[in-house]
Short mmCIF file of C-alpha atoms in Angstrom, two decimals:
data_model
loop_
_atom_site.label_atom_id
_atom_site.label_comp_id
_atom_site.label_asym_id
_atom_site.label_seq_id
_atom_site.Cartn_x
_atom_site.Cartn_y
_atom_site.Cartn_z
CA MET A 1 18.65 7.45 6.89
CA SER A 2 18.23 8.80 3.57
CA LEU A 3 18.46 12.17 4.54
CA GLN A 4 22.19 10.84 6.24
CA HIS A 5 22.73 9.55 2.97
CA ALA A 6 21.97 12.17 0.65
CA LEU A 7 23.66 14.89 2.77
CA LEU A 8 26.66 12.74 2.55
CA GLY A 9 26.61 12.96 -1.40
CA VAL A 10 25.54 16.68 -1.60
CA LEU A 11 29.16 17.06 1.04
CA GLU A 12 30.87 14.55 -1.02
CA ALA A 13 30.88 17.69 -3.74
CA ARG A 14 31.03 20.55 -1.75
CA PRO A 15 31.78 20.91 1.65
CA MET A 16 28.77 23.10 2.97
CA SER A 17 27.41 24.54 6.61
CA GLY A 18 24.54 23.52 8.30
CA TYR A 19 22.90 27.06 6.59
CA ASP A 20 23.84 26.08 2.99
CA LEU A 21 22.58 22.58 3.69
CA VAL A 22 19.41 24.06 5.03
CA ARG A 23 19.21 26.26 1.91
CA PHE A 24 19.69 23.23 -0.15
CA PHE A 25 17.40 21.49 1.22
CA ASP A 26 14.95 23.58 1.47
CA GLY A 27 12.02 21.73 -1.47
CA SER A 28 12.57 24.16 -3.76
CA THR A 29 15.68 24.15 -5.96
CA GLY A 30 15.01 20.97 -8.01
CA TRP A 31 16.57 18.92 -5.66
CA ILE A 32 15.17 15.08 -5.10
CA TRP A 33 15.39 15.35 -1.44
CA ALA A 34 13.24 17.82 0.16
CA ALA A 35 14.01 18.37 4.42
CA PRO A 36 13.11 20.94 7.06
CA GLN A 37 15.62 22.39 9.30
CA SER A 38 14.05 21.36 12.30
CA GLN A 39 15.64 17.71 10.07
CA ILE A 40 19.16 18.55 9.73
CA TYR A 41 21.26 20.10 12.27
CA PRO A 42 19.66 17.31 15.07
CA MET A 43 21.12 15.07 11.36
CA LEU A 44 24.26 16.65 11.17
CA ARG A 45 25.14 16.35 14.74
CA ARG A 46 24.36 12.81 14.87
CA MET A 47 26.46 11.94 11.58
CA GLU A 48 29.66 13.93 13.17
CA GLN A 49 29.17 12.17 16.65
CA ALA A 50 29.31 8.86 14.54
CA GLY A 51 32.38 10.22 12.39
CA LEU A 52 30.80 10.05 9.19
CA ILE A 53 32.01 14.08 8.53
CA ALA A 54 34.04 16.24 10.28
CA GLY A 55 33.21 20.32 11.58
CA ASP A 56 35.64 23.00 10.72
CA GLU A 57 35.48 26.73 12.30
CA GLU A 58 36.01 28.95 9.06
CA ALA A 59 36.12 32.40 10.05
CA ARG A 60 33.37 35.18 8.80
CA GLY A 61 34.03 38.73 9.06
CA PRO A 62 36.25 39.26 12.84
CA ARG A 63 34.30 37.55 15.09
CA LEU A 64 31.55 35.17 13.53
CA THR A 65 33.13 31.91 12.27
CA ARG A 66 30.94 29.23 11.12
CA THR A 67 31.52 25.11 11.23
CA VAL A 68 31.69 23.54 7.53
CA TYR A 69 31.17 20.09 7.04
CA SER A 70 33.41 17.70 4.78
CA VAL A 71 33.01 13.69 5.03
CA THR A 72 35.15 11.93 6.57
CA GLU A 73 36.88 8.43 5.09
CA LYS A 74 34.04 6.75 6.82
CA GLY A 75 31.43 8.98 5.52
CA HIS A 76 32.59 7.86 2.43
CA ARG A 77 32.73 4.13 2.61
CA GLU A 78 29.19 4.60 4.26
CA LEU A 79 27.83 6.63 1.36
CA THR A 80 29.50 4.25 -1.26
CA SER A 81 28.52 1.30 0.57
CA TRP A 82 24.62 2.39 0.69
CA LEU A 83 24.86 2.96 -2.75
CA GLY A 84 26.09 -0.18 -4.01
CA VAL A 85 23.51 -2.85 -3.19
CA ALA A 86 19.58 -2.38 -4.01
CA HIS A 87 17.44 -1.44 -0.66
CA ASP A 88 14.03 -2.45 -0.46
CA ALA A 89 11.31 0.83 -1.88
CA ALA A 90 9.96 3.21 -0.16
CA PRO A 91 6.06 2.21 1.14
CA PRO A 92 3.49 3.83 -0.72
CA ARG A 93 2.42 7.30 0.77
CA ASP A 94 0.76 9.86 -2.21
CA PRO A 95 -1.59 12.06 -0.56
CA PHE A 96 -3.06 13.11 -4.32
CA MET A 97 -3.72 9.05 -4.94
CA VAL A 98 -5.84 8.95 -1.19
CA GLN A 99 -7.88 11.62 -2.73
CA ALA A 100 -7.92 10.35 -6.58
CA LEU A 101 -9.16 7.11 -4.99
CA ASN A 102 -11.98 8.71 -3.51
CA PHE A 103 -13.09 11.10 -6.33
CA ASP A 104 -16.66 9.11 -6.11
CA MET A 105 -17.19 11.16 -3.17
CA ILE A 106 -17.24 14.34 -3.93
CA PRO A 107 -19.11 16.19 -7.05
CA ALA A 108 -17.23 15.23 -10.55
CA GLY A 109 -16.46 19.25 -11.65
CA GLU A 110 -14.89 19.50 -8.06
CA ALA A 111 -12.74 16.32 -8.97
CA VAL A 112 -11.86 18.23 -12.88
CA GLU A 113 -10.52 20.94 -10.81
CA VAL A 114 -8.26 19.30 -8.65
CA LEU A 115 -6.92 17.32 -11.48
CA GLU A 116 -6.33 20.40 -13.25
CA ALA A 117 -4.10 21.84 -10.21
CA PHE A 118 -2.52 18.36 -10.31
CA ILE A 119 -1.31 19.04 -14.12
CA ALA A 120 -0.45 22.30 -13.38
CA GLU A 121 1.81 21.52 -10.50
CA GLN A 122 3.18 18.23 -12.79
CA GLU A 123 3.61 20.12 -15.59
CA LYS A 124 5.44 22.38 -13.56
CA ALA A 125 7.58 19.51 -11.73
CA ALA A 126 8.18 18.29 -15.31
CA ALA A 127 10.03 21.07 -17.07
CA GLU A 128 11.64 22.26 -13.96
CA ALA A 129 13.51 19.02 -13.92
CA GLU A 130 14.17 18.83 -18.45
CA ALA A 131 16.07 22.39 -17.49
CA HIS A 132 18.45 21.29 -14.19
CA ARG A 133 18.51 18.26 -16.86
CA ASP A 134 19.74 20.52 -19.63
CA ARG A 135 22.08 22.49 -17.22
CA LEU A 136 23.89 19.50 -15.82
CA LEU A 137 24.44 18.11 -19.31
CA ARG A 138 26.26 21.46 -19.98
CA LYS A 139 28.00 21.16 -16.69
CA GLU A 140 26.45 24.23 -15.51
CA THR A 141 25.69 24.10 -11.84
CA ALA A 142 27.75 25.08 -9.15
CA LEU A 143 27.46 21.56 -7.24
CA LEU A 144 28.02 19.46 -10.36
CA LYS A 145 31.22 22.02 -11.13
CA GLU A 146 32.87 21.41 -8.19
CA ARG A 147 32.99 17.15 -8.46
CA LEU A 148 34.50 17.60 -11.72
CA SER A 149 36.64 19.65 -10.76
CA ARG A 150 38.20 16.25 -8.74
CA ARG A 151 37.34 14.28 -11.61
CA ASP A 152 39.65 12.77 -14.19
CA PRO A 153 38.39 15.13 -17.39
CA GLU A 154 37.75 11.80 -19.29
CA ASP A 155 35.08 10.91 -16.86
CA HIS A 156 33.30 14.44 -16.95
CA ASP A 157 30.12 13.70 -19.81
CA ARG A 158 29.71 10.32 -18.30
CA ILE A 159 29.29 11.69 -14.46
CA ALA A 160 27.41 14.46 -16.10
CA ARG A 161 25.13 11.94 -18.18
CA LEU A 162 24.22 9.72 -15.79
CA LYS A 163 23.13 12.98 -13.38
CA ALA A 164 21.27 14.31 -16.05
CA HIS A 165 19.30 10.97 -16.27
CA VAL A 166 18.10 11.22 -12.92
CA PHE A 167 15.75 14.11 -13.90
CA ASP A 168 15.20 13.10 -17.32
CA GLY A 169 13.81 10.38 -15.19
CA ILE A 170 11.34 12.67 -12.73
CA ALA A 171 10.32 14.43 -15.95
CA ALA A 172 9.14 11.50 -17.42
CA VAL A 173 7.16 10.12 -14.29
CA ALA A 174 5.80 13.80 -14.45
CA ARG A 175 4.94 13.78 -17.74
CA THR A 176 3.30 10.19 -17.35
CA ARG A 177 1.17 11.51 -14.24
CA VAL A 178 -0.19 14.32 -16.70
CA GLU A 179 -1.29 12.13 -19.26
CA TRP A 180 -3.12 9.51 -16.85
CA ALA A 181 -4.68 12.82 -14.34
CA ARG A 182 -6.38 14.22 -18.75
CA LYS A 183 -7.49 11.04 -19.06
CA GLY A 184 -9.44 10.56 -15.55
CA GLN A 185 -11.11 13.81 -16.63
CA ARG A 186 -11.75 12.61 -19.65
CA LEU A 187 -13.77 9.21 -17.06
CA LEU A 188 -15.33 12.01 -15.27
CA GLY A 189 -16.97 13.46 -17.88
CA GLU A 190 -18.21 10.09 -18.81
CA MET B 1 -2.94 14.55 7.78
CA SER B 2 -3.15 12.29 4.49
CA LEU B 3 -3.52 9.30 6.75
CA GLN B 4 -6.37 10.79 8.52
CA HIS B 5 -8.30 10.49 4.88
CA ALA B 6 -6.77 7.70 4.04
CA LEU B 7 -8.56 5.79 7.30
CA LEU B 8 -11.39 7.73 6.63
CA GLY B 9 -11.86 6.56 2.96
CA VAL B 10 -11.77 3.10 3.64
CA LEU B 11 -13.86 3.44 6.81
CA GLU B 12 -17.00 5.06 4.52
CA ALA B 13 -16.72 1.85 2.63
CA ARG B 14 -17.20 -0.35 5.54
CA PRO B 15 -16.23 0.28 9.12
CA MET B 16 -13.64 -1.89 10.55
CA SER B 17 -11.51 -2.22 13.55
CA GLY B 18 -8.22 -0.77 14.62
CA TYR B 19 -6.58 -4.39 13.73
CA ASP B 20 -8.28 -4.10 10.46
CA LEU B 21 -7.06 -1.19 9.99
CA VAL B 22 -3.44 -2.48 10.80
CA ARG B 23 -3.81 -4.88 8.44
CA PHE B 24 -5.24 -3.31 5.40
CA PHE B 25 -2.48 -0.50 5.92
CA ASP B 26 0.57 -2.65 6.23
CA GLY B 27 1.53 -2.03 3.00
CA SER B 28 1.33 -5.56 1.48
CA THR B 29 -1.99 -5.85 -0.11
CA GLY B 30 -1.81 -2.88 -3.16
CA TRP B 31 -3.15 -0.20 -1.08
CA ILE B 32 -1.99 3.19 -1.48
CA TRP B 33 -1.02 4.06 1.74
CA ALA B 34 1.05 2.28 4.28
CA ALA B 35 1.51 2.90 7.34
CA PRO B 36 2.29 0.94 10.21
CA GLN B 37 0.55 0.01 13.34
CA SER B 38 2.56 2.70 15.84
CA GLN B 39 0.29 4.98 13.69
CA ILE B 40 -3.30 4.04 13.25
CA TYR B 41 -3.72 3.82 16.57
CA PRO B 42 -2.88 7.16 17.92
CA MET B 43 -4.45 8.59 14.67
CA LEU B 44 -7.86 6.28 15.49
CA ARG B 45 -7.85 7.94 18.76
CA ARG B 46 -7.30 11.30 17.66
CA MET B 47 -10.13 10.88 15.42
CA GLU B 48 -12.39 9.68 17.65
CA GLN B 49 -11.70 12.20 20.26
CA ALA B 50 -11.89 14.73 17.06
CA GLY B 51 -15.71 13.34 16.19
CA LEU B 52 -14.40 12.40 12.91
CA ILE B 53 -15.21 8.26 14.13
CA ALA B 54 -17.30 6.69 16.03
CA GLY B 55 -16.44 3.32 18.12
CA ASP B 56 -19.07 1.30 18.24
CA GLU B 57 -17.91 -2.50 20.59
CA GLU B 58 -19.34 -5.34 19.07
CA ALA B 59 -18.67 -9.12 20.73
CA ARG B 60 -16.87 -10.87 19.74
CA GLY B 61 -17.53 -14.64 21.48
CA PRO B 62 -18.82 -14.41 25.15
CA ARG B 63 -16.40 -12.25 26.63
CA LEU B 64 -14.46 -10.24 24.43
CA THR B 65 -15.61 -7.83 22.25
CA ARG B 66 -13.91 -5.07 19.49
CA THR B 67 -14.24 -1.31 18.92
CA VAL B 68 -15.68 -0.96 14.77
CA TYR B 69 -14.98 2.92 13.67
CA SER B 70 -17.06 3.99 11.32
CA VAL B 71 -17.31 8.32 9.56
CA THR B 72 -19.87 10.61 11.61
CA GLU B 73 -21.19 12.80 9.62
CA LYS B 74 -18.97 15.35 10.68
CA GLY B 75 -15.86 13.01 9.01
CA HIS B 76 -17.91 12.40 6.12
CA ARG B 77 -18.47 16.13 5.84
CA GLU B 78 -14.40 16.49 6.74
CA LEU B 79 -12.96 14.24 4.07
CA THR B 80 -15.68 15.08 1.02
CA SER B 81 -13.46 18.73 1.71
CA TRP B 82 -10.27 17.97 1.43
CA LEU B 83 -10.76 15.43 -1.43
CA GLY B 84 -12.72 18.62 -3.51
CA VAL B 85 -10.08 20.56 -2.94
CA ALA B 86 -5.99 20.92 -4.27
CA HIS B 87 -2.84 19.97 -2.37
CA ASP B 88 0.28 21.02 -2.28
CA ALA B 89 2.62 18.15 -3.42
CA ALA B 90 4.09 15.95 -1.04
CA PRO B 91 8.29 17.16 -0.89
CA PRO B 92 10.01 14.26 -2.91
CA ARG B 93 11.84 12.16 -0.74
CA ASP B 94 12.59 9.16 -2.86
CA PRO B 95 16.02 7.07 -1.85
CA PHE B 96 16.29 5.57 -4.86
CA MET B 97 16.96 8.94 -6.79
CA VAL B 98 19.98 9.83 -3.80
CA GLN B 99 21.13 6.58 -5.12
CA ALA B 100 20.75 7.02 -8.35
CA LEU B 101 21.88 10.94 -8.62
CA ASN B 102 25.83 9.35 -6.32
CA PHE B 103 25.94 5.99 -9.58
CA ASP B 104 29.05 7.86 -9.93
CA MET B 105 30.82 7.09 -7.25
CA ILE B 106 30.45 3.35 -7.30
CA PRO B 107 31.75 1.03 -10.00
CA ALA B 108 29.32 0.61 -12.87
CA GLY B 109 28.64 -2.79 -12.37
CA GLU B 110 26.93 -2.15 -9.32
CA ALA B 111 25.06 0.23 -10.35
CA VAL B 112 23.52 -1.94 -13.25
CA GLU B 113 22.93 -4.29 -10.37
CA VAL B 114 20.70 -2.02 -8.26
CA LEU B 115 19.49 -0.81 -11.45
CA GLU B 116 18.23 -4.47 -12.07
CA ALA B 117 16.94 -4.75 -8.81
CA PHE B 118 15.04 -1.75 -8.79
CA ILE B 119 13.61 -2.70 -12.61
CA ALA B 120 12.54 -6.30 -10.72
CA GLU B 121 10.55 -3.75 -8.02
CA GLN B 122 8.94 -1.95 -10.43
CA GLU B 123 7.82 -4.11 -12.65
CA LYS B 124 6.56 -6.42 -9.76
CA ALA B 125 4.19 -3.43 -8.65
CA ALA B 126 3.02 -2.83 -11.83
CA ALA B 127 1.73 -6.14 -12.49
CA GLU B 128 -0.07 -5.57 -9.06
CA ALA B 129 -1.55 -2.99 -9.77
CA GLU B 130 -2.51 -4.50 -12.53
CA ALA B 131 -3.93 -6.87 -11.73
CA HIS B 132 -6.15 -4.20 -8.78
CA ARG B 133 -6.93 -2.36 -11.61
CA ASP B 134 -8.76 -5.77 -13.42
CA ARG B 135 -10.47 -6.31 -9.89
CA LEU B 136 -11.88 -3.22 -9.24
CA LEU B 137 -12.71 -3.45 -13.00
CA ARG B 138 -15.15 -6.28 -12.61
CA LYS B 139 -15.74 -4.91 -9.29
CA GLU B 140 -14.32 -7.76 -7.08
CA THR B 141 -12.83 -6.52 -4.10
CA ALA B 142 -14.84 -7.01 -0.66
CA LEU B 143 -13.89 -3.09 0.22
CA LEU B 144 -15.70 -2.37 -3.58
CA LYS B 145 -18.37 -4.16 -3.49
CA GLU B 146 -19.47 -2.55 0.26
CA ARG B 147 -18.87 0.76 -0.96
CA LEU B 148 -21.01 0.12 -3.95
CA SER B 149 -23.75 -1.91 -1.85
CA ARG B 150 -24.56 1.70 -0.93
CA ARG B 151 -24.32 3.60 -3.97
CA ASP B 152 -26.93 3.73 -6.60
CA PRO B 153 -26.33 0.90 -9.58
CA GLU B 154 -26.42 3.28 -12.50
CA ASP B 155 -23.57 4.39 -10.79
CA HIS B 156 -21.51 1.36 -10.44
CA ASP B 157 -19.30 1.23 -13.55
CA ARG B 158 -18.26 5.05 -13.50
CA ILE B 159 -17.07 4.17 -10.12
CA ALA B 160 -15.58 1.27 -10.07
CA ARG B 161 -13.80 3.04 -13.63
CA LEU B 162 -12.78 5.87 -11.46
CA LYS B 163 -11.10 3.72 -8.86
CA ALA B 164 -9.11 0.88 -11.81
CA HIS B 165 -8.05 4.67 -12.84
CA VAL B 166 -5.80 4.97 -9.98
CA PHE B 167 -4.01 1.94 -10.05
CA ASP B 168 -3.95 2.28 -13.72
CA GLY B 169 -2.00 5.09 -13.33
CA ILE B 170 0.54 3.82 -10.75
CA ALA B 171 1.25 1.09 -12.74
CA ALA B 172 1.85 3.93 -15.80
CA VAL B 173 4.55 5.62 -13.16
CA ALA B 174 6.42 2.17 -12.74
CA ARG B 175 6.33 1.28 -16.53
CA THR B 176 7.56 5.03 -16.83
CA ARG B 177 10.29 4.19 -14.42
CA VAL B 178 11.53 0.65 -15.31
CA GLU B 179 12.33 2.25 -19.39
CA TRP B 180 14.23 5.32 -17.50
CA ALA B 181 16.37 2.68 -15.26
CA ARG B 182 16.81 0.30 -18.55
CA LYS B 183 18.59 3.77 -20.60
CA GLY B 184 20.53 4.33 -16.85
CA GLN B 185 21.76 1.01 -17.80
CA ARG B 186 22.57 1.80 -21.16
CA LEU B 187 24.68 4.71 -19.70
CA LEU B 188 26.22 3.15 -17.15
CA GLY B 189 27.66 0.47 -19.57
CA GLU B 190 28.93 3.47 -22.23
#
């Protein structure tokens, strides 16, 4: 049910349409949860039926409307109670680790190339997370601005730092993986 | 299709029954891919139909048999060609990051507790990965022994080091997360 909580977290900051949410979760935005359209629309319907979010019809031109969802009191309680307790870790399912565990079955040169692509991808992920961290610290992202507009100005710096810290962690993990992959390349060369 | 490749990788080392594979992938064995029984049996059927694995009936007592699967030539080619090229990264889907990104919505004390549980879990994961790494370096795990029994003795050390390195990386990521979480606790205390 993490998609549900990811949606509630975003909608807390800013009411959005299904279309906006699909774009938000398409995985290309430096966001921390990726979900396809085929999951988002059914989940929004279920959440509306459960009373966690409410849809408002909003005019879009003379004849068109769109539904904009916002979090209800019940949704807010569901989110904050989920946030406040520890949950079991997600089960391990990293395809790359399956690949690395079987590197002894392919020529070393191929494995080195696979690691090289992994390094490039992780370096990109680290750089993106660091850029996002910096935008958050400067309070520049649209979502953070909207969230802060409803919070005590005294808390703004702390909130920005807490959110930035999440992306700092994503970057640190990616940098750790880069170091690991480089050591793997050295092992393959032995 | 990573479950398919994870299964092929394991079955390359040792032919196993569906029941053995279910136990192997139940997530409690320091393994790097977790999958429930409800995924494993249908996947084995699909892989058998696709000619990637073949089932052998094996006697278990006077009247019982069980099917033991092994990798076919076609399955071996499928695995090694998948291993030899880089694949797109898995989309980000870590429920814990969704939780951390919304820590500003709950009392700091609750968030510190959630991080404390996360630290304990990551420290356990790191210790388990390190223990598994050391067993692999000593060539003690049953699966590695079977795999090595069919490989040139000259390669044994290298194969063990390559596999151990994967668990070294899992441990390094977990330790990075612990450090990150401790810094988060300090930020929450500010």
